[in-house]
Amino acid sequence: MVVYTSVDQIHSEPILRSFEQRSGIKVKAVYDVEAAKTTGLVNRLVAERERPQADVFWNGEFAQTLALKREAVLAPYRSPAAQDLPPPFLDPDGYWIGLASRARVILINRPALAGQPPPRSLAELATGSLPGARIGLAYPLFGTSATHAAALYEAWGAERARGYFESLKRKGVRVVDGNAVVRDLVVAGQLTAGLTDTDDACEAIQRGAPVTAVFPDQDGQGTLLIPGTVALVAGAPHVKEGQRLIDFLVGADAERQMIASGWSQIPLRSGSPVATCFGAVRVKGMAVGMDAVMGRMEAARRDLETIFLR
């Protein structure tokens, strides 16, 4: 069977190998490219809609999965292994199932702060004393960076969100090809602060880099929580095998394995352990629905292409 996945290979491959060992089913995985997170695989699935090559789409976020549902690329499948998941993480129509979450954080290089207080909110990245050249983010047109932008359009409204990104552009914030690049530049001290995901931040913390992750806006709107998703491809060549992989990925054992691997940090099940790289932090998430965020993707993309690509 074939799975298309935007989950970093270092994290997804061991989990897929575990499934192979348990099931006896051989899995061929097709991975994304960091600079075009998820988007390339989504375009490929749409292009192959009449003659599907993939059986399962395992996505590290949710917005593009919802887009594929609207494009009639996915098939409904209600996995019995997902019965204990909270309702917000189950598509009412059965087209996708949520997986353990990541969150958006501001990664800080502690020595580079030089005694300054770290930014505690997204607004401080645009208005605070840190120079723009010392702040980084991934292009907000792909992957979780695009999802985050759409969530801000939903939470703030288009005018305020557009103004925020325009202010980042005027400040000269460094825009790079992917969240992992943001992390590496912060770790190296070439950036003082950068927006990235908890999986990238956790990896840096665990290898002893002089960095701290700040969950932004914990006194206000909260930070965006990003569940992964998995779905069966419509017309999949290997339906039963694809369903078995979905059953495995949405199960409690795989959730624990995802968190232990460092891909996800926040479980959907109350009985699963939270990642330890951030200590005993309690994270306040943004109160935005997945469908509502998806509804803002196109408007956000149009604005941000104008701001960052002109």
PDB file of C-alpha atoms in Angstrom:
ATOM      1  CA  MET A   1       0.000   0.000   0.000  1.00  0.00           C
ATOM      2  CA  VAL A   2       1.012   3.634  -0.512  1.00  0.00           C
ATOM      3  CA  VAL A   3       0.814   6.502   1.984  1.00  0.00           C
ATOM      4  CA  TYR A   4       1.472  10.147   1.173  1.00  0.00           C
ATOM      5  CA  THR A   5       2.634  11.962   4.295  1.00  0.00           C
ATOM      6  CA  SER A   6       3.729  15.461   5.245  1.00  0.00           C
ATOM      7  CA  VAL A   7       5.027  14.166   8.588  1.00  0.00           C
ATOM      8  CA  ASP A   8       8.836  14.443   8.651  1.00  0.00           C
ATOM      9  CA  GLN A   9      10.409  11.178   7.574  1.00  0.00           C
ATOM     10  CA  ILE A  10      12.556  10.924  10.706  1.00  0.00           C
ATOM     11  CA  HIS A  11       9.331  10.687  12.733  1.00  0.00           C
ATOM     12  CA  SER A  12       6.924   8.924  10.377  1.00  0.00           C
ATOM     13  CA  GLU A  13       9.185   6.189   9.035  1.00  0.00           C
ATOM     14  CA  PRO A  14       9.662   4.338  12.376  1.00  0.00           C
ATOM     15  CA  ILE A  15       5.903   4.412  12.978  1.00  0.00           C
ATOM     16  CA  LEU A  16       5.221   3.012   9.515  1.00  0.00           C
ATOM     17  CA  ARG A  17       7.835   0.310  10.107  1.00  0.00           C
ATOM     18  CA  SER A  18       6.020  -0.609  13.336  1.00  0.00           C
ATOM     19  CA  PHE A  19       2.807  -0.997  11.352  1.00  0.00           C
ATOM     20  CA  GLU A  20       4.559  -3.206   8.800  1.00  0.00           C
ATOM     21  CA  GLN A  21       5.898  -5.471  11.541  1.00  0.00           C
ATOM     22  CA  ARG A  22       2.515  -5.815  13.224  1.00  0.00           C
ATOM     23  CA  SER A  23       0.389  -6.189  10.099  1.00  0.00           C
ATOM     24  CA  GLY A  24       2.662  -7.837   7.560  1.00  0.00           C
ATOM     25  CA  ILE A  25       1.588  -5.167   5.047  1.00  0.00           C
ATOM     26  CA  LYS A  26       4.355  -3.504   3.049  1.00  0.00           C
ATOM     27  CA  VAL A  27       4.130   0.310   3.048  1.00  0.00           C
ATOM     28  CA  LYS A  28       5.574   2.620   0.416  1.00  0.00           C
ATOM     29  CA  ALA A  29       5.749   6.186   1.748  1.00  0.00           C
ATOM     30  CA  VAL A  30       5.927   9.348  -0.347  1.00  0.00           C
ATOM     31  CA  TYR A  31       7.195  12.337   1.648  1.00  0.00           C
ATOM     32  CA  ASP A  32       6.885  16.079   1.115  1.00  0.00           C
ATOM     33  CA  VAL A  33       9.508  18.743   0.485  1.00  0.00           C
ATOM     34  CA  GLU A  34      10.195  21.082   3.432  1.00  0.00           C
ATOM     35  CA  ALA A  35       9.849  24.309   1.454  1.00  0.00           C
ATOM     36  CA  ALA A  36       6.380  23.387   0.139  1.00  0.00           C
ATOM     37  CA  LYS A  37       5.075  21.633   3.233  1.00  0.00           C
ATOM     38  CA  THR A  38       1.939  19.587   2.447  1.00  0.00           C
ATOM     39  CA  THR A  39       1.012  21.687  -0.594  1.00  0.00           C
ATOM     40  CA  GLY A  40       2.959  19.538  -3.050  1.00  0.00           C
ATOM     41  CA  LEU A  41       1.318  16.335  -1.842  1.00  0.00           C
ATOM     42  CA  VAL A  42      -2.111  17.942  -1.923  1.00  0.00           C
ATOM     43  CA  ASN A  43      -1.609  19.074  -5.511  1.00  0.00           C
ATOM     44  CA  ARG A  44      -0.441  15.592  -6.410  1.00  0.00           C
ATOM     45  CA  LEU A  45      -3.511  13.981  -4.847  1.00  0.00           C
ATOM     46  CA  VAL A  46      -5.803  16.356  -6.745  1.00  0.00           C
ATOM     47  CA  ALA A  47      -3.951  15.685  -9.999  1.00  0.00           C
ATOM     48  CA  GLU A  48      -4.274  11.924  -9.451  1.00  0.00           C
ATOM     49  CA  ARG A  49      -7.952  12.074  -8.506  1.00  0.00           C
ATOM     50  CA  GLU A  50      -9.108  10.130 -11.583  1.00  0.00           C
ATOM     51  CA  ARG A  51      -6.404   7.472 -11.144  1.00  0.00           C
ATOM     52  CA  PRO A  52      -5.340   7.476  -7.479  1.00  0.00           C
ATOM     53  CA  GLN A  53      -1.868   6.219  -6.656  1.00  0.00           C
ATOM     54  CA  ALA A  54      -2.090   6.671  -2.867  1.00  0.00           C
ATOM     55  CA  ASP A  55      -4.245   4.778  -0.388  1.00  0.00           C
ATOM     56  CA  VAL A  56      -3.846   6.987   2.678  1.00  0.00           C
ATOM     57  CA  PHE A  57      -3.008  10.651   3.280  1.00  0.00           C
ATOM     58  CA  TRP A  58      -1.274  11.194   6.640  1.00  0.00           C
ATOM     59  CA  ASN A  59      -1.035  14.924   7.193  1.00  0.00           C
ATOM     60  CA  GLY A  60       0.921  16.734   9.890  1.00  0.00           C
ATOM     61  CA  GLU A  61      -1.809  19.398  10.053  1.00  0.00           C
ATOM     62  CA  PHE A  62      -5.496  19.720   9.216  1.00  0.00           C
ATOM     63  CA  ALA A  63      -6.301  22.563   6.815  1.00  0.00           C
ATOM     64  CA  GLN A  64      -5.170  20.863   3.628  1.00  0.00           C
ATOM     65  CA  THR A  65      -6.964  17.667   4.620  1.00  0.00           C
ATOM     66  CA  LEU A  66     -10.213  19.619   4.846  1.00  0.00           C
ATOM     67  CA  ALA A  67      -9.435  21.106   1.433  1.00  0.00           C
ATOM     68  CA  LEU A  68      -9.071  17.616  -0.020  1.00  0.00           C
ATOM     69  CA  LYS A  69     -12.437  16.645   1.410  1.00  0.00           C
ATOM     70  CA  ARG A  70     -14.007  19.577  -0.447  1.00  0.00           C
ATOM     71  CA  GLU A  71     -12.200  18.506  -3.621  1.00  0.00           C
ATOM     72  CA  ALA A  72     -13.774  15.016  -3.342  1.00  0.00           C
ATOM     73  CA  VAL A  73     -10.334  13.427  -3.091  1.00  0.00           C
ATOM     74  CA  LEU A  74     -11.085  11.569   0.159  1.00  0.00           C
ATOM     75  CA  ALA A  75     -13.372   8.648   1.009  1.00  0.00           C
ATOM     76  CA  PRO A  76     -15.264   8.261   4.308  1.00  0.00           C
ATOM     77  CA  TYR A  77     -14.003   5.713   6.790  1.00  0.00           C
ATOM     78  CA  ARG A  78     -15.037   5.548  10.451  1.00  0.00           C
ATOM     79  CA  SER A  79     -12.258   3.723  12.237  1.00  0.00           C
ATOM     80  CA  PRO A  80     -13.267   1.696  15.318  1.00  0.00           C
ATOM     81  CA  ALA A  81      -9.902   2.670  16.836  1.00  0.00           C
ATOM     82  CA  ALA A  82     -11.028   6.323  16.981  1.00  0.00           C
ATOM     83  CA  GLN A  83     -14.112   5.818  19.133  1.00  0.00           C
ATOM     84  CA  ASP A  84     -12.435   7.280  22.236  1.00  0.00           C
ATOM     85  CA  LEU A  85     -11.304  10.509  20.547  1.00  0.00           C
ATOM     86  CA  PRO A  86     -13.001  13.828  21.419  1.00  0.00           C
ATOM     87  CA  PRO A  87     -15.675  14.827  18.844  1.00  0.00           C
ATOM     88  CA  PRO A  88     -13.821  17.966  17.588  1.00  0.00           C
ATOM     89  CA  PHE A  89     -11.152  15.650  16.195  1.00  0.00           C
ATOM     90  CA  LEU A  90     -13.555  13.475  14.203  1.00  0.00           C
ATOM     91  CA  ASP A  91     -15.042  14.652  10.931  1.00  0.00           C
ATOM     92  CA  PRO A  92     -18.851  14.397  11.305  1.00  0.00           C
ATOM     93  CA  ASP A  93     -18.980  12.920   7.801  1.00  0.00           C
ATOM     94  CA  GLY A  94     -16.170  10.451   8.460  1.00  0.00           C
ATOM     95  CA  TYR A  95     -13.673  11.787   5.931  1.00  0.00           C
ATOM     96  CA  TRP A  96     -10.771  12.416   8.336  1.00  0.00           C
ATOM     97  CA  ILE A  97      -9.616  11.623  11.876  1.00  0.00           C
ATOM     98  CA  GLY A  98      -7.465  13.781  14.136  1.00  0.00           C
ATOM     99  CA  LEU A  99      -4.114  12.752  15.541  1.00  0.00           C
ATOM    100  CA  ALA A 100      -1.953  14.109  18.374  1.00  0.00           C
ATOM    101  CA  SER A 101      -1.270  17.843  18.191  1.00  0.00           C
ATOM    102  CA  ARG A 102       1.617  20.232  17.828  1.00  0.00           C
ATOM    103  CA  ALA A 103       1.496  23.927  18.728  1.00  0.00           C
ATOM    104  CA  ARG A 104       2.939  27.144  17.329  1.00  0.00           C
ATOM    105  CA  VAL A 105       5.684  28.631  19.515  1.00  0.00           C
ATOM    106  CA  ILE A 106       8.252  31.423  19.517  1.00  0.00           C
ATOM    107  CA  LEU A 107      11.672  29.801  19.760  1.00  0.00           C
ATOM    108  CA  ILE A 108      14.215  32.012  21.542  1.00  0.00           C
ATOM    109  CA  ASN A 109      18.016  31.892  21.538  1.00  0.00           C
ATOM    110  CA  ARG A 110      18.709  32.796  25.174  1.00  0.00           C
ATOM    111  CA  PRO A 111      22.271  34.179  24.790  1.00  0.00           C
ATOM    112  CA  ALA A 112      21.199  36.319  21.827  1.00  0.00           C
ATOM    113  CA  LEU A 113      18.563  38.045  23.969  1.00  0.00           C
ATOM    114  CA  ALA A 114      21.409  39.734  25.851  1.00  0.00           C
ATOM    115  CA  GLY A 115      19.283  40.301  28.936  1.00  0.00           C
ATOM    116  CA  GLN A 116      16.174  41.541  27.132  1.00  0.00           C
ATOM    117  CA  PRO A 117      12.816  39.989  28.065  1.00  0.00           C
ATOM    118  CA  PRO A 118      11.624  37.483  25.439  1.00  0.00           C
ATOM    119  CA  PRO A 119       8.556  38.296  23.338  1.00  0.00           C
ATOM    120  CA  ARG A 120       5.455  36.766  24.906  1.00  0.00           C
ATOM    121  CA  SER A 121       2.948  37.464  22.133  1.00  0.00           C
ATOM    122  CA  LEU A 122       2.725  37.542  18.369  1.00  0.00           C
ATOM    123  CA  ALA A 123       2.174  41.297  18.544  1.00  0.00           C
ATOM    124  CA  GLU A 124       5.558  41.773  20.233  1.00  0.00           C
ATOM    125  CA  LEU A 125       7.299  40.265  17.213  1.00  0.00           C
ATOM    126  CA  ALA A 126       6.000  43.187  15.150  1.00  0.00           C
ATOM    127  CA  THR A 127       6.140  45.973  17.735  1.00  0.00           C
ATOM    128  CA  GLY A 128       8.856  44.939  20.205  1.00  0.00           C
ATOM    129  CA  SER A 129      12.470  46.061  20.391  1.00  0.00           C
ATOM    130  CA  LEU A 130      13.984  43.070  18.591  1.00  0.00           C
ATOM    131  CA  PRO A 131      15.182  44.108  15.107  1.00  0.00           C
ATOM    132  CA  GLY A 132      13.322  42.506  12.233  1.00  0.00           C
ATOM    133  CA  ALA A 133      16.509  40.932  10.897  1.00  0.00           C
ATOM    134  CA  ARG A 134      16.760  38.978  14.171  1.00  0.00           C
ATOM    135  CA  ILE A 135      13.247  37.492  13.856  1.00  0.00           C
ATOM    136  CA  GLY A 136      12.263  34.671  11.501  1.00  0.00           C
ATOM    137  CA  LEU A 137       9.244  32.822  10.195  1.00  0.00           C
ATOM    138  CA  ALA A 138       8.548  30.328   7.438  1.00  0.00           C
ATOM    139  CA  TYR A 139       6.744  31.602   4.343  1.00  0.00           C
ATOM    140  CA  PRO A 140       3.103  31.825   5.514  1.00  0.00           C
ATOM    141  CA  LEU A 141       1.914  30.212   2.285  1.00  0.00           C
ATOM    142  CA  PHE A 142       2.707  26.592   3.098  1.00  0.00           C
ATOM    143  CA  GLY A 143       2.170  24.047   5.861  1.00  0.00           C
ATOM    144  CA  THR A 144       1.535  25.024   9.445  1.00  0.00           C
ATOM    145  CA  SER A 145       2.736  28.582   8.830  1.00  0.00           C
ATOM    146  CA  ALA A 146      -0.129  29.040   6.344  1.00  0.00           C
ATOM    147  CA  THR A 147      -2.564  27.377   8.733  1.00  0.00           C
ATOM    148  CA  HIS A 148      -1.429  29.740  11.492  1.00  0.00           C
ATOM    149  CA  ALA A 149      -2.008  32.741   9.232  1.00  0.00           C
ATOM    150  CA  ALA A 150      -5.516  31.543   8.383  1.00  0.00           C
ATOM    151  CA  ALA A 151      -6.234  31.035  12.093  1.00  0.00           C
ATOM    152  CA  LEU A 152      -5.231  34.660  12.738  1.00  0.00           C
ATOM    153  CA  TYR A 153      -7.550  35.794   9.943  1.00  0.00           C
ATOM    154  CA  GLU A 154     -10.340  33.916  11.712  1.00  0.00           C
ATOM    155  CA  ALA A 155      -9.472  35.116  15.228  1.00  0.00           C
ATOM    156  CA  TRP A 156      -8.663  38.751  14.375  1.00  0.00           C
ATOM    157  CA  GLY A 157     -10.532  39.435  11.181  1.00  0.00           C
ATOM    158  CA  ALA A 158      -8.954  40.059   7.768  1.00  0.00           C
ATOM    159  CA  GLU A 159      -8.052  43.731   8.262  1.00  0.00           C
ATOM    160  CA  ARG A 160      -6.150  43.276  11.503  1.00  0.00           C
ATOM    161  CA  ALA A 161      -4.438  40.077  10.344  1.00  0.00           C
ATOM    162  CA  ARG A 162      -3.363  41.637   7.041  1.00  0.00           C
ATOM    163  CA  GLY A 163      -2.030  44.660   8.906  1.00  0.00           C
ATOM    164  CA  TYR A 164      -0.054  42.388  11.212  1.00  0.00           C
ATOM    165  CA  PHE A 165       1.747  40.641   8.369  1.00  0.00           C
ATOM    166  CA  GLU A 166       2.352  43.955   6.632  1.00  0.00           C
ATOM    167  CA  SER A 167       3.992  45.223   9.812  1.00  0.00           C
ATOM    168  CA  LEU A 168       6.256  42.156   9.921  1.00  0.00           C
ATOM    169  CA  LYS A 169       7.238  42.811   6.311  1.00  0.00           C
ATOM    170  CA  ARG A 170       7.978  46.500   6.997  1.00  0.00           C
ATOM    171  CA  LYS A 171      10.075  45.544   9.987  1.00  0.00           C
ATOM    172  CA  GLY A 172      12.248  43.353   7.780  1.00  0.00           C
ATOM    173  CA  VAL A 173      11.479  40.027   9.442  1.00  0.00           C
ATOM    174  CA  ARG A 174      13.444  37.221   7.797  1.00  0.00           C
ATOM    175  CA  VAL A 175      11.181  34.828   5.845  1.00  0.00           C
ATOM    176  CA  VAL A 176      12.694  31.392   5.130  1.00  0.00           C
ATOM    177  CA  ASP A 177      11.862  28.015   3.582  1.00  0.00           C
ATOM    178  CA  GLY A 178      10.297  26.069   6.428  1.00  0.00           C
ATOM    179  CA  ASN A 179       9.952  25.811  10.186  1.00  0.00           C
ATOM    180  CA  ALA A 180      13.060  23.638  10.516  1.00  0.00           C
ATOM    181  CA  VAL A 181      15.101  26.398   8.886  1.00  0.00           C
ATOM    182  CA  VAL A 182      13.723  28.873  11.438  1.00  0.00           C
ATOM    183  CA  ARG A 183      14.748  26.507  14.222  1.00  0.00           C
ATOM    184  CA  ASP A 184      18.267  26.005  12.862  1.00  0.00           C
ATOM    185  CA  LEU A 185      18.851  29.748  12.483  1.00  0.00           C
ATOM    186  CA  VAL A 186      17.687  30.380  16.048  1.00  0.00           C
ATOM    187  CA  VAL A 187      19.856  27.540  17.370  1.00  0.00           C
ATOM    188  CA  ALA A 188      22.871  28.970  15.518  1.00  0.00           C
ATOM    189  CA  GLY A 189      22.231  32.437  16.961  1.00  0.00           C
ATOM    190  CA  GLN A 190      21.668  33.953  13.520  1.00  0.00           C
ATOM    191  CA  LEU A 191      18.142  34.742  14.705  1.00  0.00           C
ATOM    192  CA  THR A 192      17.134  35.715  18.220  1.00  0.00           C
ATOM    193  CA  ALA A 193      13.515  34.599  17.857  1.00  0.00           C
ATOM    194  CA  GLY A 194      11.461  32.686  15.331  1.00  0.00           C
ATOM    195  CA  LEU A 195       8.005  31.213  14.882  1.00  0.00           C
ATOM    196  CA  THR A 196       8.056  27.436  14.529  1.00  0.00           C
ATOM    197  CA  ASP A 197       6.236  24.309  15.684  1.00  0.00           C
ATOM    198  CA  THR A 198       6.707  22.400  18.913  1.00  0.00           C
ATOM    199  CA  ASP A 199       8.244  19.393  17.151  1.00  0.00           C
ATOM    200  CA  ASP A 200      11.106  21.510  15.809  1.00  0.00           C
ATOM    201  CA  ALA A 201      11.468  23.357  19.126  1.00  0.00           C
ATOM    202  CA  CYS A 202      11.444  20.113  21.112  1.00  0.00           C
ATOM    203  CA  GLU A 203      14.170  18.606  18.940  1.00  0.00           C
ATOM    204  CA  ALA A 204      16.436  21.599  19.591  1.00  0.00           C
ATOM    205  CA  ILE A 205      15.775  21.551  23.330  1.00  0.00           C
ATOM    206  CA  GLN A 206      16.444  17.821  23.604  1.00  0.00           C
ATOM    207  CA  ARG A 207      19.847  18.118  21.940  1.00  0.00           C
ATOM    208  CA  GLY A 208      20.896  20.803  24.411  1.00  0.00           C
ATOM    209  CA  ALA A 209      20.690  23.915  22.240  1.00  0.00           C
ATOM    210  CA  PRO A 210      20.587  27.225  24.208  1.00  0.00           C
ATOM    211  CA  VAL A 211      16.958  27.856  23.329  1.00  0.00           C
ATOM    212  CA  THR A 212      13.605  28.332  25.050  1.00  0.00           C
ATOM    213  CA  ALA A 213      10.144  27.884  23.579  1.00  0.00           C
ATOM    214  CA  VAL A 214       7.530  30.506  24.431  1.00  0.00           C
ATOM    215  CA  PHE A 215       3.873  29.581  23.946  1.00  0.00           C
ATOM    216  CA  PRO A 216       2.561  32.954  22.767  1.00  0.00           C
ATOM    217  CA  ASP A 217      -0.462  34.850  24.024  1.00  0.00           C
ATOM    218  CA  GLN A 218      -1.141  32.638  27.035  1.00  0.00           C
ATOM    219  CA  ASP A 219      -2.663  35.660  28.785  1.00  0.00           C
ATOM    220  CA  GLY A 220      -4.876  36.342  25.780  1.00  0.00           C
ATOM    221  CA  GLN A 221      -6.077  34.403  22.762  1.00  0.00           C
ATOM    222  CA  GLY A 222      -3.718  31.447  23.242  1.00  0.00           C
ATOM    223  CA  THR A 223      -1.557  29.716  20.654  1.00  0.00           C
ATOM    224  CA  LEU A 224      -2.677  27.641  17.713  1.00  0.00           C
ATOM    225  CA  LEU A 225      -2.895  23.891  18.366  1.00  0.00           C
ATOM    226  CA  ILE A 226      -2.434  21.842  15.212  1.00  0.00           C
ATOM    227  CA  PRO A 227      -3.708  18.263  15.234  1.00  0.00           C
ATOM    228  CA  GLY A 228      -2.488  15.891  12.589  1.00  0.00           C
ATOM    229  CA  THR A 229      -5.041  14.128  10.397  1.00  0.00           C
ATOM    230  CA  VAL A 230      -5.323  10.885   8.489  1.00  0.00           C
ATOM    231  CA  ALA A 231      -7.744   9.999   5.715  1.00  0.00           C
ATOM    232  CA  LEU A 232      -8.520   7.310   3.155  1.00  0.00           C
ATOM    233  CA  VAL A 233      -8.060   8.349  -0.478  1.00  0.00           C
ATOM    234  CA  ALA A 234     -11.134   7.978  -2.695  1.00  0.00           C
ATOM    235  CA  GLY A 235     -10.612   5.189  -5.177  1.00  0.00           C
ATOM    236  CA  ALA A 236      -7.636   3.846  -3.220  1.00  0.00           C
ATOM    237  CA  PRO A 237      -6.080   0.819  -4.928  1.00  0.00           C
ATOM    238  CA  HIS A 238      -5.702  -0.980  -1.578  1.00  0.00           C
ATOM    239  CA  VAL A 239      -8.742  -0.022   0.504  1.00  0.00           C
ATOM    240  CA  LYS A 240      -8.579  -2.713   3.199  1.00  0.00           C
ATOM    241  CA  GLU A 241      -4.852  -2.222   3.736  1.00  0.00           C
ATOM    242  CA  GLY A 242      -5.370   1.544   3.891  1.00  0.00           C
ATOM    243  CA  GLN A 243      -8.096   1.130   6.491  1.00  0.00           C
ATOM    244  CA  ARG A 244      -5.792  -1.021   8.599  1.00  0.00           C
ATOM    245  CA  LEU A 245      -3.088   1.654   8.508  1.00  0.00           C
ATOM    246  CA  ILE A 246      -5.632   4.276   9.583  1.00  0.00           C
ATOM    247  CA  ASP A 247      -6.764   2.029  12.452  1.00  0.00           C
ATOM    248  CA  PHE A 248      -3.148   1.771  13.563  1.00  0.00           C
ATOM    249  CA  LEU A 249      -2.340   5.492  13.284  1.00  0.00           C
ATOM    250  CA  VAL A 250      -5.398   6.659  15.240  1.00  0.00           C
ATOM    251  CA  GLY A 251      -4.883   4.121  18.037  1.00  0.00           C
ATOM    252  CA  ALA A 252      -3.558   4.955  21.487  1.00  0.00           C
ATOM    253  CA  ASP A 253      -0.285   3.060  20.945  1.00  0.00           C
ATOM    254  CA  ALA A 254       0.564   5.073  17.832  1.00  0.00           C
ATOM    255  CA  GLU A 255      -0.364   8.310  19.625  1.00  0.00           C
ATOM    256  CA  ARG A 256       2.127   7.494  22.364  1.00  0.00           C
ATOM    257  CA  GLN A 257       4.722   6.606  19.731  1.00  0.00           C
ATOM    258  CA  MET A 258       4.182   9.925  17.922  1.00  0.00           C
ATOM    259  CA  ILE A 259       4.734  11.846  21.146  1.00  0.00           C
ATOM    260  CA  ALA A 260       7.744   9.743  22.146  1.00  0.00           C
ATOM    261  CA  SER A 261       9.274  10.308  18.693  1.00  0.00           C
ATOM    262  CA  GLY A 262       9.058  14.083  19.103  1.00  0.00           C
ATOM    263  CA  TRP A 263       6.620  14.663  16.232  1.00  0.00           C
ATOM    264  CA  SER A 264       3.627  15.541  18.425  1.00  0.00           C
ATOM    265  CA  GLN A 265       3.626  17.036  21.901  1.00  0.00           C
ATOM    266  CA  ILE A 266      -0.032  17.283  22.939  1.00  0.00           C
ATOM    267  CA  PRO A 267      -2.155  14.098  22.990  1.00  0.00           C
ATOM    268  CA  LEU A 268      -5.834  13.982  22.112  1.00  0.00           C
ATOM    269  CA  ARG A 269      -6.488  11.255  24.689  1.00  0.00           C
ATOM    270  CA  SER A 270      -6.306  12.216  28.338  1.00  0.00           C
ATOM    271  CA  GLY A 271      -4.444   9.010  29.194  1.00  0.00           C
ATOM    272  CA  SER A 272      -1.523   9.615  26.828  1.00  0.00           C
ATOM    273  CA  PRO A 273       1.657  11.269  28.154  1.00  0.00           C
ATOM    274  CA  VAL A 274       2.437  14.880  27.233  1.00  0.00           C
ATOM    275  CA  ALA A 275       5.891  15.527  25.787  1.00  0.00           C
ATOM    276  CA  THR A 276       8.377  16.355  28.545  1.00  0.00           C
ATOM    277  CA  CYS A 277      10.665  18.749  26.629  1.00  0.00           C
ATOM    278  CA  PHE A 278       8.598  21.783  27.736  1.00  0.00           C
ATOM    279  CA  GLY A 279       8.183  20.754  31.359  1.00  0.00           C
ATOM    280  CA  ALA A 280       4.806  20.726  33.071  1.00  0.00           C
ATOM    281  CA  VAL A 281       3.401  23.557  30.951  1.00  0.00           C
ATOM    282  CA  ARG A 282      -0.354  23.847  30.441  1.00  0.00           C
ATOM    283  CA  VAL A 283      -1.053  25.267  27.011  1.00  0.00           C
ATOM    284  CA  LYS A 284      -3.984  27.533  26.242  1.00  0.00           C
ATOM    285  CA  GLY A 285      -5.096  26.994  22.665  1.00  0.00           C
ATOM    286  CA  MET A 286      -6.773  29.453  20.317  1.00  0.00           C
ATOM    287  CA  ALA A 287     -10.557  29.079  20.262  1.00  0.00           C
ATOM    288  CA  VAL A 288     -10.879  28.593  16.500  1.00  0.00           C
ATOM    289  CA  GLY A 289     -12.604  25.724  14.735  1.00  0.00           C
ATOM    290  CA  MET A 290     -10.864  23.710  12.047  1.00  0.00           C
ATOM    291  CA  ASP A 291     -13.553  24.340   9.441  1.00  0.00           C
ATOM    292  CA  ALA A 292     -13.508  28.065  10.225  1.00  0.00           C
ATOM    293  CA  VAL A 293      -9.730  28.195   9.763  1.00  0.00           C
ATOM    294  CA  MET A 294     -10.063  26.332   6.486  1.00  0.00           C
ATOM    295  CA  GLY A 295     -12.600  28.900   5.334  1.00  0.00           C
ATOM    296  CA  ARG A 296      -9.989  31.656   5.745  1.00  0.00           C
ATOM    297  CA  MET A 297      -7.165  29.930   3.869  1.00  0.00           C
ATOM    298  CA  GLU A 298      -7.816  31.392   0.428  1.00  0.00           C
ATOM    299  CA  ALA A 299      -8.252  34.994   1.579  1.00  0.00           C
ATOM    300  CA  ALA A 300      -5.125  34.753   3.717  1.00  0.00           C
ATOM    301  CA  ARG A 301      -3.139  33.233   0.853  1.00  0.00           C
ATOM    302  CA  ARG A 302      -4.115  36.004  -1.572  1.00  0.00           C
ATOM    303  CA  ASP A 303      -3.080  38.717   0.871  1.00  0.00           C
ATOM    304  CA  LEU A 304       0.162  37.049   1.895  1.00  0.00           C
ATOM    305  CA  GLU A 305       1.251  36.367  -1.672  1.00  0.00           C
ATOM    306  CA  THR A 306       0.872  40.098  -2.298  1.00  0.00           C
ATOM    307  CA  ILE A 307       2.792  41.006   0.856  1.00  0.00           C
ATOM    308  CA  PHE A 308       5.653  38.531   0.680  1.00  0.00           C
ATOM    309  CA  LEU A 309       6.056  37.621  -3.009  1.00  0.00           C
ATOM    310  CA  ARG A 310       5.572  40.895  -4.852  1.00  0.00           C
TER     311      ARG A 310
END
